[in-house]
Short mmCIF file of C-alpha atoms in Angstrom, two decimals:
data_model
loop_
_atom_site.label_atom_id
_atom_site.label_comp_id
_atom_site.label_asym_id
_atom_site.label_seq_id
_atom_site.Cartn_x
_atom_site.Cartn_y
_atom_site.Cartn_z
CA MET A 1 -24.62 -5.75 -3.91
CA TYR A 2 -22.10 -7.91 -2.90
CA GLN A 3 -22.93 -10.72 -5.55
CA ILE A 4 -23.74 -7.98 -7.95
CA TRP A 5 -19.82 -6.92 -7.87
CA LYS A 6 -18.86 -10.13 -7.64
CA LEU A 7 -20.47 -10.80 -10.91
CA MET A 8 -18.97 -7.90 -12.37
CA LEU A 9 -15.34 -8.96 -11.48
CA LEU A 10 -16.41 -12.35 -13.01
CA VAL A 11 -17.31 -11.00 -16.03
CA SER A 12 -13.94 -9.18 -16.22
CA LEU A 13 -12.04 -12.05 -15.69
CA LEU A 14 -13.82 -13.62 -18.30
CA ILE A 15 -13.36 -11.14 -20.78
CA CYS A 16 -9.25 -11.24 -20.02
CA HIS A 17 -9.86 -15.44 -20.51
CA LEU A 18 -11.61 -14.97 -24.07
CA LEU A 19 -8.85 -12.47 -25.25
CA SER A 20 -6.49 -14.97 -24.46
CA LYS A 21 -7.71 -16.86 -27.10
CA VAL A 22 -8.06 -14.32 -29.86
CA PRO A 23 -6.10 -16.02 -32.85
CA GLY A 24 -2.54 -14.43 -32.90
CA THR A 25 -2.17 -13.90 -29.17
CA SER A 26 -0.71 -16.00 -26.17
CA SER A 27 -2.15 -16.77 -22.96
CA GLU A 28 -0.11 -15.06 -20.43
CA PRO A 29 1.17 -17.32 -17.23
CA PRO A 30 -0.46 -16.04 -13.50
CA LYS A 31 0.89 -13.05 -12.41
CA HIS A 32 2.28 -12.65 -8.65
CA PHE A 33 0.70 -9.74 -6.60
CA VAL A 34 2.58 -8.77 -3.33
CA LEU A 35 0.50 -6.55 -1.20
CA VAL A 36 1.87 -4.44 1.11
CA HIS A 37 -0.09 -2.99 4.26
CA GLY A 38 0.04 0.50 5.85
CA SER A 39 0.31 1.65 9.31
CA CYS A 40 -0.42 0.03 12.15
CA HIS A 41 -1.98 -3.02 10.13
CA GLY A 42 -0.79 -6.43 8.80
CA ALA A 43 -1.51 -8.40 5.74
CA TRP A 44 -4.93 -9.32 7.27
CA SER A 45 -6.30 -5.72 6.18
CA TRP A 46 -6.07 -7.49 2.43
CA TYR A 47 -8.24 -10.12 3.17
CA LYS A 48 -10.83 -9.34 0.89
CA VAL A 49 -8.69 -8.73 -1.61
CA VAL A 50 -6.69 -11.79 -1.58
CA PRO A 51 -9.40 -14.29 -2.73
CA LEU A 52 -10.81 -12.16 -5.56
CA LEU A 53 -7.25 -12.06 -7.03
CA LYS A 54 -6.55 -15.81 -6.40
CA SER A 55 -10.18 -16.31 -8.30
CA GLY A 56 -8.38 -15.22 -11.55
CA GLY A 57 -5.78 -17.81 -11.20
CA HIS A 58 -3.08 -15.89 -9.79
CA ASN A 59 -0.41 -16.14 -7.05
CA VAL A 60 -0.58 -13.87 -4.08
CA THR A 61 1.40 -12.66 -1.05
CA ALA A 62 0.27 -10.68 1.36
CA LEU A 63 3.26 -9.75 3.56
CA ASP A 64 3.37 -8.55 7.28
CA LEU A 65 6.32 -5.74 7.78
CA GLY A 66 8.34 -5.59 10.76
CA GLY A 67 6.35 -5.31 14.02
CA SER A 68 3.38 -5.55 12.08
CA GLY A 69 0.28 -8.18 11.67
CA VAL A 70 1.90 -11.52 13.37
CA ASP A 71 5.56 -10.09 12.88
CA PRO A 72 6.82 -11.43 16.29
CA GLN A 73 9.19 -8.57 16.30
CA GLN A 74 8.29 -5.51 19.01
CA VAL A 75 8.40 -2.13 17.68
CA ASN A 76 11.00 -1.12 19.84
CA THR A 77 13.06 -3.33 18.39
CA LEU A 78 12.97 -1.45 14.99
CA ARG A 79 15.73 1.02 14.95
CA SER A 80 15.10 2.31 11.50
CA ILE A 81 12.78 2.28 8.96
CA SER A 82 14.97 -0.33 7.01
CA ASP A 83 14.55 -2.60 9.75
CA TYR A 84 10.46 -2.28 9.53
CA ILE A 85 10.62 -2.83 5.69
CA LYS A 86 13.06 -5.75 6.03
CA PRO A 87 10.43 -8.46 5.25
CA LEU A 88 9.70 -7.06 2.23
CA ARG A 89 13.08 -6.60 0.95
CA GLU A 90 14.19 -10.41 2.09
CA PHE A 91 10.97 -11.43 0.07
CA MET A 92 11.76 -9.92 -2.73
CA ALA A 93 15.76 -10.98 -2.54
CA SER A 94 14.30 -14.56 -2.25
CA LEU A 95 12.32 -14.72 -5.77
CA PRO A 96 13.86 -16.51 -8.36
CA ASN A 97 15.75 -13.36 -10.93
CA GLU A 98 13.45 -14.72 -13.79
CA GLU A 99 10.34 -13.77 -11.59
CA LYS A 100 8.38 -10.28 -11.75
CA VAL A 101 5.60 -9.20 -9.48
CA VAL A 102 2.90 -6.58 -9.11
CA LEU A 103 3.91 -4.88 -6.09
CA VAL A 104 1.54 -2.85 -4.38
CA GLY A 105 1.71 -0.82 -1.16
CA HIS A 106 -0.98 1.01 0.79
CA SER A 107 -0.86 4.12 2.54
CA LEU A 108 2.53 4.05 4.31
CA GLY A 109 3.07 0.90 2.59
CA GLY A 110 4.27 3.23 -0.57
CA LEU A 111 7.64 3.74 1.24
CA ALA A 112 8.17 0.09 1.59
CA ILE A 113 7.58 -0.51 -2.15
CA SER A 114 9.43 2.20 -3.19
CA GLN A 115 12.65 1.18 -1.49
CA ALA A 116 12.10 -2.46 -3.14
CA MET A 117 11.96 -0.25 -6.20
CA GLU A 118 15.40 0.65 -6.03
CA MET A 119 16.53 -2.33 -4.99
CA PHE A 120 14.73 -4.62 -7.31
CA PRO A 121 13.90 -3.02 -10.08
CA GLU A 122 14.45 -6.09 -12.33
CA LYS A 123 11.85 -8.07 -10.10
CA ILE A 124 8.85 -5.65 -10.60
CA SER A 125 7.07 -5.39 -13.68
CA VAL A 126 4.65 -2.76 -11.93
CA ALA A 127 4.11 -0.70 -8.55
CA VAL A 128 0.72 0.24 -7.44
CA PHE A 129 0.75 3.19 -4.91
CA VAL A 130 -3.21 2.53 -3.54
CA THR A 131 -3.78 6.07 -2.10
CA ALA A 132 -0.25 5.56 -0.72
CA SER A 133 3.30 7.75 0.42
CA MET A 134 4.97 8.11 -2.99
CA PRO A 135 8.35 9.42 -2.94
CA GLY A 136 10.98 9.53 -5.81
CA PRO A 137 13.92 10.71 -6.74
CA ILE A 138 12.97 14.39 -6.75
CA LEU A 139 10.52 13.91 -4.05
CA ASN A 140 12.22 13.66 -0.94
CA VAL A 141 10.40 11.45 1.72
CA SER A 142 11.26 13.84 4.57
CA ILE A 143 9.39 16.53 2.50
CA LEU A 144 6.48 14.12 1.70
CA ILE A 145 6.30 13.45 5.40
CA GLN A 146 6.75 16.81 6.54
CA LYS A 147 4.07 17.60 4.10
CA ALA A 148 1.34 14.87 5.15
CA LEU A 149 1.76 16.08 8.71
CA ARG A 150 0.99 19.70 8.07
CA ASP A 151 -2.39 18.46 6.13
CA GLN A 152 -3.41 16.49 9.20
CA ASP A 153 -6.54 17.21 11.24
CA SER A 154 -8.06 16.58 14.43
CA GLN A 155 -5.80 13.41 16.19
CA MET A 156 -8.89 12.58 18.00
CA ASP A 157 -8.30 9.37 20.34
CA ASN A 158 -5.04 8.51 18.29
CA HIS A 159 -2.54 7.52 20.63
CA TYR A 160 1.12 8.06 21.08
CA THR A 161 4.35 7.08 23.38
CA TYR A 162 6.92 9.33 24.45
CA ASN A 163 9.82 6.76 25.24
CA ASP A 164 12.69 9.34 24.66
CA GLY A 165 10.56 11.80 27.52
CA PRO A 166 7.97 14.34 27.39
CA SER A 167 9.91 16.93 26.05
CA SER A 168 11.23 14.89 23.31
CA PRO A 169 9.18 13.95 19.72
CA PRO A 170 6.86 10.92 19.98
CA THR A 171 8.41 8.12 19.61
CA THR A 172 5.27 5.31 18.40
CA PHE A 173 1.77 5.97 17.05
CA THR A 174 -1.78 3.75 17.05
CA PHE A 175 -4.94 4.75 15.49
CA GLY A 176 -7.92 4.92 18.24
CA PRO A 177 -11.00 3.25 17.52
CA MET A 178 -12.93 6.72 16.77
CA PHE A 179 -10.05 7.99 14.25
CA LEU A 180 -10.55 4.82 12.71
CA SER A 181 -14.07 4.37 12.46
CA SER A 182 -14.80 8.45 11.30
CA LYS A 183 -11.91 9.34 9.05
CA VAL A 184 -10.24 5.51 8.32
CA TYR A 185 -13.08 3.51 7.58
CA GLN A 186 -15.78 5.82 7.59
CA LEU A 187 -17.46 4.11 4.35
CA SER A 188 -16.31 0.28 5.05
CA PRO A 189 -18.34 -1.75 6.96
CA PRO A 190 -18.73 -1.69 10.46
CA GLU A 191 -17.28 -4.98 11.38
CA ASP A 192 -14.01 -4.01 9.36
CA SER A 193 -13.70 -0.90 11.43
CA ALA A 194 -14.21 -2.90 14.61
CA LEU A 195 -11.64 -5.69 13.74
CA ALA A 196 -9.12 -3.37 12.80
CA SER A 197 -9.59 -1.62 16.22
CA MET A 198 -9.00 -5.27 17.81
CA LEU A 199 -5.39 -5.91 15.76
CA MET A 200 -3.72 -2.45 15.56
CA ARG A 201 -0.41 -2.22 16.64
CA PRO A 202 1.86 0.70 17.15
CA ILE A 203 4.42 2.01 14.55
CA GLN A 204 7.81 3.02 15.37
CA LEU A 205 8.00 7.04 14.54
CA TYR A 206 11.24 7.69 12.47
CA SER A 207 13.15 10.82 12.19
CA ALA A 208 13.10 12.79 8.71
CA GLU A 209 17.11 12.19 8.71
CA ASP A 210 16.26 8.37 8.98
CA MET A 211 13.86 8.02 6.51
CA SER A 212 16.30 10.23 4.16
CA ARG A 213 18.99 8.25 4.59
CA GLU A 214 17.49 4.69 4.28
CA ILE A 215 14.77 5.69 1.45
CA VAL A 216 17.46 7.26 -1.41
CA LEU A 217 15.66 6.74 -5.00
CA SER A 218 17.12 7.07 -8.29
CA GLN A 219 15.70 7.38 -11.68
CA LYS A 220 17.92 4.77 -13.01
CA LYS A 221 16.35 1.85 -10.85
CA TYR A 222 13.36 3.28 -9.19
CA GLY A 223 12.67 5.21 -12.19
CA SER A 224 12.62 2.26 -14.47
CA VAL A 225 9.95 0.75 -12.70
CA ASN A 226 6.42 1.18 -14.14
CA ARG A 227 4.18 3.29 -11.76
CA VAL A 228 0.76 3.45 -11.15
CA PHE A 229 -1.51 5.87 -8.48
CA ILE A 230 -4.63 4.83 -7.21
CA ILE A 231 -6.82 7.67 -6.04
CA SER A 232 -9.60 6.92 -2.96
CA GLU A 233 -12.13 9.72 -3.88
CA LYS A 234 -13.27 9.88 -0.22
CA ASP A 235 -10.21 9.65 1.61
CA LEU A 236 -10.01 11.59 4.52
CA VAL A 237 -6.55 10.63 5.43
CA SER A 238 -4.31 11.33 2.29
CA LYS A 239 -6.86 14.15 1.14
CA LYS A 240 -7.21 15.28 -2.59
CA ASP A 241 -5.33 18.44 -2.30
CA PHE A 242 -2.02 16.29 -0.70
CA VAL A 243 -2.51 13.43 -3.09
CA GLY A 244 -2.71 16.30 -6.09
CA TRP A 245 0.36 17.78 -5.24
CA MET A 246 2.15 14.79 -4.76
CA ILE A 247 1.23 13.34 -8.49
CA ARG A 248 2.45 16.76 -9.71
CA GLU A 249 5.57 16.70 -7.71
CA ASN A 250 6.61 12.87 -9.23
CA PRO A 251 4.09 12.06 -11.74
CA PRO A 252 3.31 8.26 -12.28
CA HIS A 253 2.76 6.54 -15.60
CA GLU A 254 -0.64 6.49 -14.92
CA PHE A 255 -3.56 6.82 -12.42
CA GLU A 256 -6.85 5.55 -11.88
CA VAL A 257 -9.72 6.78 -9.41
CA VAL A 258 -11.60 4.23 -7.23
CA LYS A 259 -14.88 5.89 -6.52
CA GLY A 260 -17.18 6.35 -3.45
CA SER A 261 -13.93 4.51 -1.23
CA ASP A 262 -12.49 5.45 2.32
CA HIS A 263 -8.99 5.46 3.05
CA MET A 264 -9.00 1.71 3.16
CA VAL A 265 -10.12 1.15 -0.20
CA MET A 266 -9.74 -2.61 0.03
CA MET A 267 -12.01 -2.68 2.62
CA SER A 268 -14.78 0.18 1.30
CA LYS A 269 -14.56 -1.06 -2.34
CA PRO A 270 -12.89 -4.47 -2.51
CA PHE A 271 -14.37 -5.85 -5.93
CA GLN A 272 -13.32 -2.56 -7.79
CA LEU A 273 -9.73 -2.20 -6.21
CA SER A 274 -9.34 -6.37 -7.21
CA ASN A 275 -10.75 -5.38 -10.83
CA LEU A 276 -8.13 -2.75 -11.21
CA LEU A 277 -5.26 -4.38 -10.05
CA LEU A 278 -6.28 -7.33 -12.38
CA CYS A 279 -6.14 -4.56 -15.35
CA LEU A 280 -2.90 -2.94 -14.06
CA ALA A 281 -1.37 -6.36 -14.55
CA LYS A 282 -0.82 -5.64 -17.96
CA TYR A 283 2.21 -4.16 -17.41
#
């Protein structure tokens, strides 16, 4: 099966290459894909997609957000969601003014790329939300998160800490191994779920007030960026009703569906996701 999908991806790349040689067309320069992970994960979660995109001659950067992956910061030092997103802002600021990237966010990473779209719209050719949180100018981030929380099922072995005391709201969250294998990675190879359970890092739980204050999106800036949403067909975290509501409230320019994938699209269907990202680089 691996070889079949690899062959399909190579055929897609060959078609793109041949089209670039058609008389009257010019060969496009390599694209730069910037990949942003979801909650409790890190840049490592893109390990299957990075080499597939690079095989097409493209540049790829997978980032660790604050306190994630191998980032040295500790979660309790990240006082606001802007502290969490800061590595992405710093990276975007470091890009040459003339460079445009394909900005991809997974799950909670959608909040990070949304803030980047507002701050650096001129540096983004297209923003891709991979079964990700997608606020907008008329869809406030706090409303989005509250809706997502209401639609949650049993937390199973997910872990919360209460650093402000047991009578206060929880302060950090970490996925548990059982929840990962049965809800997040249920269609992914078991070794990926096992890897994830070893690499989880807690994420700070920010208040709705903090997120609404730090992520303010405008039609002029955020709305000027091409935006695509990728739906994961068998996602048990971001479920069909929630995703449909989010798309209706904040319609993207385009949406695509990856069939047979779980919440970790890059793990369960890496070839299909990579092929989609290559196609979306047309923007």
